[in-house]
C-alpha positions in Angstrom: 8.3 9.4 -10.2 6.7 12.9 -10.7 8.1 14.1 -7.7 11.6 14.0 -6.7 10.9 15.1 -3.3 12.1 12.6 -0.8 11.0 12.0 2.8 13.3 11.0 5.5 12.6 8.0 7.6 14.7 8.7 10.9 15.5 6.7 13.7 16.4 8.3 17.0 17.4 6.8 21.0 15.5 8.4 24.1 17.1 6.9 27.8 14.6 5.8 30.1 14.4 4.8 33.4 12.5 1.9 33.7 11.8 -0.7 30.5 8.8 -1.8 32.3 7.6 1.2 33.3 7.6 2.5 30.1 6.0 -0.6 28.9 2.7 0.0 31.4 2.3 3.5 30.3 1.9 2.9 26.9 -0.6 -0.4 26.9 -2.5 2.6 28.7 -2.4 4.8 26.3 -5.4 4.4 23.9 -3.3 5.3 20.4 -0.4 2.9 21.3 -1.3 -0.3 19.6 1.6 -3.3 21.2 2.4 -5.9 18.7 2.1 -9.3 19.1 5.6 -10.3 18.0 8.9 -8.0 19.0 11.3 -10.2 17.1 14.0 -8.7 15.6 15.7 -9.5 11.7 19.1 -8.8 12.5 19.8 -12.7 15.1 23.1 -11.4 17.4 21.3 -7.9 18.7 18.7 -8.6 21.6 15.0 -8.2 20.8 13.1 -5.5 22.4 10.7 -6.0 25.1 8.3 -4.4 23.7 7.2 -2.8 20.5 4.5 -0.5 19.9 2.5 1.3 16.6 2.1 4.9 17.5 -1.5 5.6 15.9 -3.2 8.7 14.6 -6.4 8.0 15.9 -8.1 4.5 18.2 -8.2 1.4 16.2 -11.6 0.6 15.3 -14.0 -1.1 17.8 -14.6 -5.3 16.9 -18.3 -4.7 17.2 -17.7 -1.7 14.1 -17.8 -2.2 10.7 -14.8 -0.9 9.3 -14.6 2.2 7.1 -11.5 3.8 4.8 -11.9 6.9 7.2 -11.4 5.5 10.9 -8.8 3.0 10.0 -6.1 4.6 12.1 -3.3 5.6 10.4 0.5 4.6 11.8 2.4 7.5 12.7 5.6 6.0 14.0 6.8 2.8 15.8 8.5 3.0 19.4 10.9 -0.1 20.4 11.0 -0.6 24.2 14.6 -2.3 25.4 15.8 -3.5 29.1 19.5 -2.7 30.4 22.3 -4.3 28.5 25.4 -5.3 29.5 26.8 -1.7 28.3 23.4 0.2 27.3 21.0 2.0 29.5 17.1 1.2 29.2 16.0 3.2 25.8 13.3 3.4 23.5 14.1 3.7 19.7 11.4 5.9 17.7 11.5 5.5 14.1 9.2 6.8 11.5 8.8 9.5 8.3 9.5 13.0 8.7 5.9 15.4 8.1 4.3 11.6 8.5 3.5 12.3 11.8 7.0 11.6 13.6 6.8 15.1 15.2 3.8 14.5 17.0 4.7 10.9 18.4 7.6 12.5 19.8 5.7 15.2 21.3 3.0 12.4 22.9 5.7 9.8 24.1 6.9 13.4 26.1 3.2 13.6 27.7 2.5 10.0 28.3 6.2 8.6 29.6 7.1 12.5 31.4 9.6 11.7 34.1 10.4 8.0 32.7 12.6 10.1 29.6 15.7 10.7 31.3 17.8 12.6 28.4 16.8 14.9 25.4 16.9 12.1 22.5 19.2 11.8 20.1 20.3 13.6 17.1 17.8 11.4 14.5 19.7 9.1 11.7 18.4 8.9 8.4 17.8 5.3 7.9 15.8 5.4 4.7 14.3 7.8 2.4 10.7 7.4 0.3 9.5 9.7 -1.7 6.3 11.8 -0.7 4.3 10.8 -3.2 5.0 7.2 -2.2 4.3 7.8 1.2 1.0 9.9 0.8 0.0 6.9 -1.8 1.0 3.6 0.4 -0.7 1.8 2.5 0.1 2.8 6.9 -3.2 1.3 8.0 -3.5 -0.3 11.8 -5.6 -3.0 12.0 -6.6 -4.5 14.9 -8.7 -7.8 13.4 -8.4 -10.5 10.8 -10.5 -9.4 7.7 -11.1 -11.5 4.5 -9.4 -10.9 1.6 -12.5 -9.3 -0.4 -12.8 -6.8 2.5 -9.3 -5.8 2.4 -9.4 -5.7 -1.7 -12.0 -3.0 -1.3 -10.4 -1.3 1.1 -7.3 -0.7 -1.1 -9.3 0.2 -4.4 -10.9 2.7 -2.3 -8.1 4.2 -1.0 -5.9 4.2 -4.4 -9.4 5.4 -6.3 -9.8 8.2 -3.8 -5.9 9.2 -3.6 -5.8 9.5 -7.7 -9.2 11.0 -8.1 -8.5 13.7 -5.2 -5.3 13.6 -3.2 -3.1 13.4 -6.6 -4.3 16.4 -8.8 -4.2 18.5 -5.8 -0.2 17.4 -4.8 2.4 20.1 -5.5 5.1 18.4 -7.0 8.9 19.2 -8.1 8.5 17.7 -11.5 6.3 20.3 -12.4 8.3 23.2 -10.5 5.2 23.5 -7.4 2.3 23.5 -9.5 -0.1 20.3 -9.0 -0.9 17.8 -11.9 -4.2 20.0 -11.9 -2.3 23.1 -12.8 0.4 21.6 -14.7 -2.5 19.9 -17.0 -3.3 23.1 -18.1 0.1 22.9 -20.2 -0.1 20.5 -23.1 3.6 20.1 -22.8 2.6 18.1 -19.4 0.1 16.3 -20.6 2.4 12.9 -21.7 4.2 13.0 -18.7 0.9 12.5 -16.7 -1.0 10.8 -19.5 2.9 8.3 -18.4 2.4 8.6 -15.0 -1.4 7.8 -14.8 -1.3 4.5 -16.9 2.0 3.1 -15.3 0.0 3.4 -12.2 -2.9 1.4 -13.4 -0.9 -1.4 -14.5 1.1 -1.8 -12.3 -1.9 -1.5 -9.6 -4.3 -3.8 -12.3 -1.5 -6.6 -12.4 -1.3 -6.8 -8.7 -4.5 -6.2 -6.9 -6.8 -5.6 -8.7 -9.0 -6.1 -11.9 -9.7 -2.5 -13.3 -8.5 0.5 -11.3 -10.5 3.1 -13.8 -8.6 6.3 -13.8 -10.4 7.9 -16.5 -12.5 9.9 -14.5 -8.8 12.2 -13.7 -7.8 11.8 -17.3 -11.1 13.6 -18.8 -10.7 16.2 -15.7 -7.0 16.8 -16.7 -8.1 16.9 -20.6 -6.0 13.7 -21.0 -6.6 11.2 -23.7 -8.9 8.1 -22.4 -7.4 5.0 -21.7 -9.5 2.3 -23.7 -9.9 -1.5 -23.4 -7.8 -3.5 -26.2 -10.2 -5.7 -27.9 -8.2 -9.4 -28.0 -9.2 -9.5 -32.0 -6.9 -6.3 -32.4 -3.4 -7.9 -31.1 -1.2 -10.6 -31.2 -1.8 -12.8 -27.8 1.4 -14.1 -27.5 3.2 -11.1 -28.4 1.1 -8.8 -26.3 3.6 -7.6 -22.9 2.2 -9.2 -19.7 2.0 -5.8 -18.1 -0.7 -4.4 -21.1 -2.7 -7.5 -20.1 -4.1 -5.2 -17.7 -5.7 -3.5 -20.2 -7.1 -6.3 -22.4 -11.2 -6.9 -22.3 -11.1 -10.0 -21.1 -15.1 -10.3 -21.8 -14.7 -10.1 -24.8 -12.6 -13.2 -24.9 -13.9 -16.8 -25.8 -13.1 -19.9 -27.2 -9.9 -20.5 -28.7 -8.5 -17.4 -27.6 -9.5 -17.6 -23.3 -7.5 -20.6 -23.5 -4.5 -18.6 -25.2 -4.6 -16.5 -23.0 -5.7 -19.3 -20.2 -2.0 -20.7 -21.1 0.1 -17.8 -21.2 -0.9 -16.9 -17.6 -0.2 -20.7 -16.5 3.6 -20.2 -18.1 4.1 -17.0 -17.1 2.9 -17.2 -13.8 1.0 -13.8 -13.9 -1.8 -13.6 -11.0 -3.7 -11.3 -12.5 -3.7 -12.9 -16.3 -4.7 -16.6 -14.6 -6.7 -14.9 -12.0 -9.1 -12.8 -14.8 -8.5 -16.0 -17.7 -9.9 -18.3 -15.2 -12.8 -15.8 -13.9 -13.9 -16.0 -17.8 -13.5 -19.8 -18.0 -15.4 -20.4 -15.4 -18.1 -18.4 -16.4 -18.7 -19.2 -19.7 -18.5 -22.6 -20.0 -21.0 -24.9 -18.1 -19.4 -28.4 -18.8 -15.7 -28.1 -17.9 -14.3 -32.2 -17.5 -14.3 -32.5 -13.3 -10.7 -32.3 -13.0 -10.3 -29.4 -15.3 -13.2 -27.7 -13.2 -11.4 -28.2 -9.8 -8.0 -26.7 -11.3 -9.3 -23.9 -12.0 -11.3 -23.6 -9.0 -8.4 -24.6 -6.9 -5.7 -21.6 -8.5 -8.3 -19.0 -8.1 -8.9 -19.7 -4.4 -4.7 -19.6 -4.2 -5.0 -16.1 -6.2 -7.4 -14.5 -4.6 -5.9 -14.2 -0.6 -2.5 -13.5 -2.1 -3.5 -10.4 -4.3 -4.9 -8.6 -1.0 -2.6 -9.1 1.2 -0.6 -5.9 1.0 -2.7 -3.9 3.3 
């Protein structure tokens, strides 16, 4: 990563008086969203009664269409437990440090007031991210089913708009404080975050999505342009699966679709199949019936399981 900056993910025990209690107060309170399942991983510790997604702002009305900028953002996630044999009643907050854990400690004061009988406890570091990462990801709450295209969109929005404005404006340790903007300035800089830039677009390309264009930054930053590789200028089979994000699949036809057609099929690459097949289907008007349905029948597969990261 650029920046070596880590954030801590903390975990910390407030007594309560009444589980139930509790419970009422926060299905009340409009930017506490209660999960549907309170299951826990770990099978010989009981389950909470309750859990709950602390949000920065209300989730989005049904009857709204949803935009990047009301999704509500999580701030932290509050776990609501009865008596046990040796416990009292508790709720455990956990969540990011400068995330917005402060603040849902400071509301579960307001909205549960007398029902916190004891100052919490000291917080335990039970992960750590870095703030990159974190500013990058993905802590959306939503409150309804969406289709996969929807939720594609979303994401390339977000990830467009965090590289093209949150990114070059991030101060980070790798460059002693300065942001990528700054730092650009220095051509000693500029392979580290000509690195860092293309890395991302793979690695985002090969999962999600079919062309995250970060050239826009690159001619801002005075970086060299990241360009299409024609399929007539490599080797197909010797080509690395993660620069097949980069390859012009357009321009592909014939002989070489079905190359490529193949290597996704043994590899097992999403994105490779996903695009090959796009072409395939495209470009040729009398596939054999069975060959047709396939095709048609991976690409549905693909298509729900590349968006489901939001």
């Amino acid at each position: 990563m650029l920046d070596d900056t880590e954030c801590e993910r903390r975990l910390s025990v407030h007594e309560i008086k009444d589980a139930e209690a509790v419970i009422e107060r926060l299905e009340a309170f409009p930017l506490a969203a209660r999960h549907a399942d309170a299951s826990l991983p770990i099978d010989d510790m009981p389950p909470p009664k309750a859990v709950f997604s602390m949000l920065a702002r209300p989730p989005i009305p049904e009857d709204l269409p949803l935009r990047l900028d009301a999704i509500p953002t999580v701030m932290g996630t509050v776990m609501v437990y009865g008596r046990e044999t040796d416990r009292s009643p508790r709720i455990e907050v956990e969540g990011y440090a400068g995330f917005g854990l402060e603040q849902v400690h400071h509301t579960l004061i307001d909205v549960l007031g007398d029902q916190l009988t004891a100052q919490p406890t000291e917080a335990e570091v039970i992960g750590l991210k870095s703030i990159v990462d974190l500013t990058m990801g993905i802590r959306w709450f939503l409150a309804r089913p969406i289709d996969a295209e929807t939720r594609r969109s979303l994401l390339r929005e977000h990830l467009e708009r965090f590289h093209r404005q949150v990114w070059p404006e991030m101060k980070l340790s790798r460059f002693g404080g300065q942001t990528p903007r700054q730092a650009a300035k220095d051509p000693a800089h500029h392979r580290v975050l000509a690195a860092w830039l293309l890395a991302t677009e793979e690695s985002t390309d090969t999962a999600a999505f079919d062309w995250l264009d970060l050239n826009p930054i690159r001619a801002e930053l005075g970086l060299p342009l990241r360009n299409r590789i024609s399929p007539d200028a490599v080797s197909l089979e010797r080509l690395p699966l993660f620069r097949f994000s980069q390859l012009d699949f357009d321009a592909l036809s014939g002989e070489k679709l079905d190359r490529v057609l193949h290597i996704g099929k043994i590899s097992g690459h999403a994105y490779v199949l996903r695009r090959a097949i796009e072409r395939k289907l495209a470009t040729t008007s009398a596939l054999p019936a069975k060959e047709a349905y396939e095709l048609h029948a991976i690409h549905a597969f693909l298509t729900p399981a590349v968006a489901a990261g939001a």
